[in-house]
XYZ file of C-alpha atoms in Angstrom:
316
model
C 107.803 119.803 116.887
C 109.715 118.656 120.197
C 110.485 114.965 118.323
C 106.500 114.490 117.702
C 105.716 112.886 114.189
C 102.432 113.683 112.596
C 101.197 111.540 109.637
C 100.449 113.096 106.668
C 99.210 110.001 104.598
C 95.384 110.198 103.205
C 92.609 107.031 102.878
C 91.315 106.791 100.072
C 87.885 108.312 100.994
C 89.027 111.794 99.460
C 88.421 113.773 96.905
C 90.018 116.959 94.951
C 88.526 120.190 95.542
C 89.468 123.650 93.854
C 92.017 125.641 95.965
C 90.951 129.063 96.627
C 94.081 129.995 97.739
C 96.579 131.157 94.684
C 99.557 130.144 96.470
C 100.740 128.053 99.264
C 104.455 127.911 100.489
C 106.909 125.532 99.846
C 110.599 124.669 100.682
C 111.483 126.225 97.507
C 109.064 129.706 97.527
C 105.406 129.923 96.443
C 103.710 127.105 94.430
C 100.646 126.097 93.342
C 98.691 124.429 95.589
C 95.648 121.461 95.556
C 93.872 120.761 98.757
C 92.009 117.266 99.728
C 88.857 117.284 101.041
C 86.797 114.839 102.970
C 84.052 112.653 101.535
C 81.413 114.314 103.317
C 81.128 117.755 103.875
C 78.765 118.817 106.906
C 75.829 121.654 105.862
C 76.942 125.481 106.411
C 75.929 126.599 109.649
C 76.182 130.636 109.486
C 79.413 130.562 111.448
C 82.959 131.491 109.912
C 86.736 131.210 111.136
C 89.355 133.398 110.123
C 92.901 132.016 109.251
C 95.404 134.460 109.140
C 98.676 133.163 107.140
C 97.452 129.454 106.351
C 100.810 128.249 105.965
C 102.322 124.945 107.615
C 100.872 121.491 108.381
C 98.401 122.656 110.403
C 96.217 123.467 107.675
C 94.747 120.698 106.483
C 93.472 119.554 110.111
C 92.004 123.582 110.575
C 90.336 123.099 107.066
C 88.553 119.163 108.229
C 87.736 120.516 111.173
C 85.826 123.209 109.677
C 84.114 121.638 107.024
C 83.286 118.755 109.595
C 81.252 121.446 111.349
C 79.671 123.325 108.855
C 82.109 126.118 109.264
C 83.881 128.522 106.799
C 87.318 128.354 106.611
C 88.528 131.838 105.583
C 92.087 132.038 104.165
C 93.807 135.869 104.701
C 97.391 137.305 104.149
C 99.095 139.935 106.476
C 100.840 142.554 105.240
C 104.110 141.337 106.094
C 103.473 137.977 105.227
C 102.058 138.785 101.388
C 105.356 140.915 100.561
C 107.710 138.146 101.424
C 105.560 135.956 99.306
C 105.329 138.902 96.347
C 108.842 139.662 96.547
C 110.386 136.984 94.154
C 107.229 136.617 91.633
C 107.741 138.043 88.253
C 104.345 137.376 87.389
C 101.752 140.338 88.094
C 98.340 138.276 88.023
C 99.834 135.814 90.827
C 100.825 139.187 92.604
C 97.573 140.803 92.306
C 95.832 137.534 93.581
C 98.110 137.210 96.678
C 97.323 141.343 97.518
C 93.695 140.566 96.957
C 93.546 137.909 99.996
C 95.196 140.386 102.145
C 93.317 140.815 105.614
C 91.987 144.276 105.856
C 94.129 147.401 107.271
C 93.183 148.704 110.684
C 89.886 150.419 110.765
C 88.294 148.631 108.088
C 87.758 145.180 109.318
C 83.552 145.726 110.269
C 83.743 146.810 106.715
C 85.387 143.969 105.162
C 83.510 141.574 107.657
C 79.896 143.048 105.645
C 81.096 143.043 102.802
C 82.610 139.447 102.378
C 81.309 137.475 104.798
C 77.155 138.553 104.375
C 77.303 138.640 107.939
C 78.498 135.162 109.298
C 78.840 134.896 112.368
C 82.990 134.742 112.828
C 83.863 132.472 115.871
C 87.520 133.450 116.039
C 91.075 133.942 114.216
C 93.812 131.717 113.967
C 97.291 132.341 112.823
C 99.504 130.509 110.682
C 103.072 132.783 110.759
C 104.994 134.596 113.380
C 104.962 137.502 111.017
C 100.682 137.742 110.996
C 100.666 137.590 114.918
C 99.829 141.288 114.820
C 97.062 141.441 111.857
C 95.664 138.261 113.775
C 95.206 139.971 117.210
C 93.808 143.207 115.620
C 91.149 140.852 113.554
C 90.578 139.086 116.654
C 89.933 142.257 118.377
C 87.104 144.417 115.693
C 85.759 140.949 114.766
C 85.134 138.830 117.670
C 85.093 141.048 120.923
C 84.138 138.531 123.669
C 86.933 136.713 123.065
C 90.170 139.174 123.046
C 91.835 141.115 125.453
C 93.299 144.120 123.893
C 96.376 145.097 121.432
C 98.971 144.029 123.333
C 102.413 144.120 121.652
C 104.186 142.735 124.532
C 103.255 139.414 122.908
C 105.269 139.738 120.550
C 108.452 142.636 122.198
C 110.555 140.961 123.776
C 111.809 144.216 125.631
C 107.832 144.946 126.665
C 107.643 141.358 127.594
C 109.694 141.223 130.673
C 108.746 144.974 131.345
C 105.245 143.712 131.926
C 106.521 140.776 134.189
C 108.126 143.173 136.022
C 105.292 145.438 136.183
C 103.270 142.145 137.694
C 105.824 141.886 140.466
C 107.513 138.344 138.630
C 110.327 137.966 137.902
C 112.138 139.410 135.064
C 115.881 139.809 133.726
C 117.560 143.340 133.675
C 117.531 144.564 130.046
C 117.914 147.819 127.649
C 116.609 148.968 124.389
C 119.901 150.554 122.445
C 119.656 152.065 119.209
C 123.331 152.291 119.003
C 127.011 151.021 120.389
C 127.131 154.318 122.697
C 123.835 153.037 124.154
C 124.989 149.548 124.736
C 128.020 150.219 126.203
C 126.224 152.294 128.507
C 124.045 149.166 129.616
C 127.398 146.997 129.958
C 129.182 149.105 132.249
C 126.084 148.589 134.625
C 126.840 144.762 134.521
C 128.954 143.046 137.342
C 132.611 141.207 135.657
C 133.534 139.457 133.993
C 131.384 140.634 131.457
C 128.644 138.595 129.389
C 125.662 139.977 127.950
C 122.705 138.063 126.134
C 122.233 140.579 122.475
C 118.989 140.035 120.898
C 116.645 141.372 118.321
C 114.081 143.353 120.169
C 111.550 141.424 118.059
C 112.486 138.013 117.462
C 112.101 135.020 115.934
C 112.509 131.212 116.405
C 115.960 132.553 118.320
C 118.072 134.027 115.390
C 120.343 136.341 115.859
C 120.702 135.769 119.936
C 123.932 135.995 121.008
C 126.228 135.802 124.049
C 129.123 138.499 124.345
C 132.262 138.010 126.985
C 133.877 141.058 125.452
C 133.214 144.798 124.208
C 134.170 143.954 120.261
C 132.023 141.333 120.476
C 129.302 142.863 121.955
C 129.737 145.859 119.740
C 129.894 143.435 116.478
C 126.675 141.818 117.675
C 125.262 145.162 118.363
C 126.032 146.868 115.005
C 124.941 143.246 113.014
C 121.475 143.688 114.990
C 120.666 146.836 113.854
C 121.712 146.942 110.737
C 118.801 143.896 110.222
C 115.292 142.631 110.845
C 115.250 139.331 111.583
C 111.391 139.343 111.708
C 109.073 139.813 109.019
C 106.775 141.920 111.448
C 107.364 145.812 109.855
C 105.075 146.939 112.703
C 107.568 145.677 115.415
C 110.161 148.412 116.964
C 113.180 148.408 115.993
C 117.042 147.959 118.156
C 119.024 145.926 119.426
C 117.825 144.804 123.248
C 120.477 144.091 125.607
C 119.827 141.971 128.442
C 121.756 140.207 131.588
C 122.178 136.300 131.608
C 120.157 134.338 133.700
C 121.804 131.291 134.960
C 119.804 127.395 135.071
C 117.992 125.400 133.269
C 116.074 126.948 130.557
C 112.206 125.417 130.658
C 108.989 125.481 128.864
C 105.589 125.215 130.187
C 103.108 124.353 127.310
C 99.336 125.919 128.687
C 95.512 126.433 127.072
C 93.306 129.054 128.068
C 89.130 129.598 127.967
C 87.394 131.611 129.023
C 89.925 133.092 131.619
C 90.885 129.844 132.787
C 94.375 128.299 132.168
C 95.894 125.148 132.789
C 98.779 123.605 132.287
C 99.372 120.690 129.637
C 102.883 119.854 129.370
C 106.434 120.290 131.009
C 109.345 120.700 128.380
C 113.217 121.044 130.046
C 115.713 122.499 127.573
C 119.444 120.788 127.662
C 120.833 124.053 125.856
C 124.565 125.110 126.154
C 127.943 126.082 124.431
C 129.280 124.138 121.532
C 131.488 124.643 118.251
C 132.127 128.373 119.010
C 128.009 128.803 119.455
C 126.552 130.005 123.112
C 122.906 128.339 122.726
C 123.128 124.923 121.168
C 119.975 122.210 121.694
C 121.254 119.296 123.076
C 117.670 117.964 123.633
C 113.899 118.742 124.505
C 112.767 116.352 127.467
C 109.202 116.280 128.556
C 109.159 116.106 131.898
C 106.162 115.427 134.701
C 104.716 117.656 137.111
C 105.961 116.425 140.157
C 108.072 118.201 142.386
C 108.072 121.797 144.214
C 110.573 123.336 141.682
C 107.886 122.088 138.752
C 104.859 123.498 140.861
C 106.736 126.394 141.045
C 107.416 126.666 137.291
C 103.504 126.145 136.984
C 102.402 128.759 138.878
C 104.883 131.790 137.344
C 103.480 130.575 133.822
C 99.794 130.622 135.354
C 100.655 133.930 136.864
C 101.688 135.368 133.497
C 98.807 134.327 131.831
C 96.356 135.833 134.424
C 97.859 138.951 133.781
C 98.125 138.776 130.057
C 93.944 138.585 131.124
C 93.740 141.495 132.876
C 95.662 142.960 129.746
C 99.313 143.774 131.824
C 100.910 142.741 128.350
C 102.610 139.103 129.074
């Protein structure tokens, strides 16, 4: 987490609780799990929040939070998400328990939302994988309508992505969706020499599988590799290989929070990201920087402008 340590020692003011979640993840695949809970549990207050994958550190500080308040904690699986933890069990009871806290298929979430919550109020859905981003948004959207903006798969395409962008009038790289080597070499012959060409999956994650091609058997190799394979759990995603030119400079990250339609900014992250041991995207470092400067403010207000039109539901 960008060099930030976060403690994971208890006090002693804590007590065992029965996990109502069969399995949790682990370095080494599913395992049983036992959750702490605080001393003092706050009185139910109607009001329920939906977690969606509750995998990762994060957790434990969703789950005080909620019982601070008074609020239910409600643990789901995606799809995706439950058959990558299914895949290696030989045991059909743990199985059956993991498809049993799977969130509800489109269409049947006001169902679901009767049925197991009595209705409770639900204040909102939270997301613990990459690979539930999709089941979260649709939740989000049939359970808590004042506060979603649409199915937006752009979120999560990286081809869609920078179509929207362009579609806002920002700025955006040239790209192409290929479903095979014809298609890409296609795209190449449209780029200026000497060649180089950024090959990604067209739905990603945490950067695998990006490459850099200066040649046509590499590209090609890169090509073929990407669409042989997902890299992301996501089945909904589309599939091919996305093609796309490289943009020179530094390579930044503006960290933002939104309510209620209004975003600001929080942090300034500058990426020191370049070629090393035969690899075109190495991470030398993640430096957090200050807003101060024009080329900052200007960094500011493109990730401001993206967000307002993520609002208005262009798809960033």
């Amino acid at each position: 987490q960008r060099g930030r340590r976060i403690s994971t020692s208890r006090t002693s003011r804590t007590r065992p609780i029965r996990c109502t979640l069969p399995l949790c993840t682990g370095t080494r695949g599913p395992m049983l799990c036992l959750l702490l809970a605080p001393a003092a549990l706050a009185a139910p207050t109607g009001a329920a929040l939906i977690y969606c994958d509750p995998v990762g550190y994060e957790g434990r500080y969703f789950r005080e939070a909620c019982e601070a308040r008074g609020v239910l904690l409600v643990r789901l699986w995606s799809t995706p998400y439950a058959a990558m933890l299914s895949e290696d069990l030989e045991d059909a009871e743990e199985r059956a328990a993991i498809q049993r806290g799977c969130a509800p298929a489109a269409g049947e979430e006001a169902a679901w939302a009767e049925s197991a919550l009595s209705g409770m109020a639900i204040t909102g859905v939270l997301c613990g994988s990459d690979a539930g981003l999709a089941t979260a948004e649709r939740l989000q959207h049939a359970l808590v309508p004042a506060r979603t903006n649409g199915l937006v798969p752009a979120r999560r395409d990286k081809y869609l992505m920078h179509e929207a962008l362009r579609t806002a009038g920002l700025a955006a790289a040239r790209q192409s969706v290929v479903r095979s080597w014809e298609e890409a070499r296609s795209f190449l012959s449209t780029l200026p020499p000497p060649l180089r060409v950024v090959l990604k999956p067209r739905r990603g994650h945490a950067g695998l599988r990006v490459g850099l091609a200066s040649s046509e058997p590499q590209a090609r190799h890169m090509v073929e590799t990407l669409l042989a394979e997902r890299v992301s759990l996501d089945t909904e995603a589309e599939g091919g290989a996305l093609c796309q030119e490289v943009l020179e400079g530094e390579e930044w990250v503006v960290d933002t929070v939104s309510r209620a339609g209004e975003h600001k900014c929080v942090a300034l992250w500058r990426y020191g990201k370049g070629e090393a041991n035969g690899a075109p995207f190495v991470n030398f470092y993640d430096e957090l920087r200050p807003c101060a400067g024009e080329g900052e403010e200007r960094l500011v207000r493109y990730a401001l402008a993206a967000s307002s039109r993520d609002r208005e539901r262009a798809g960033i």
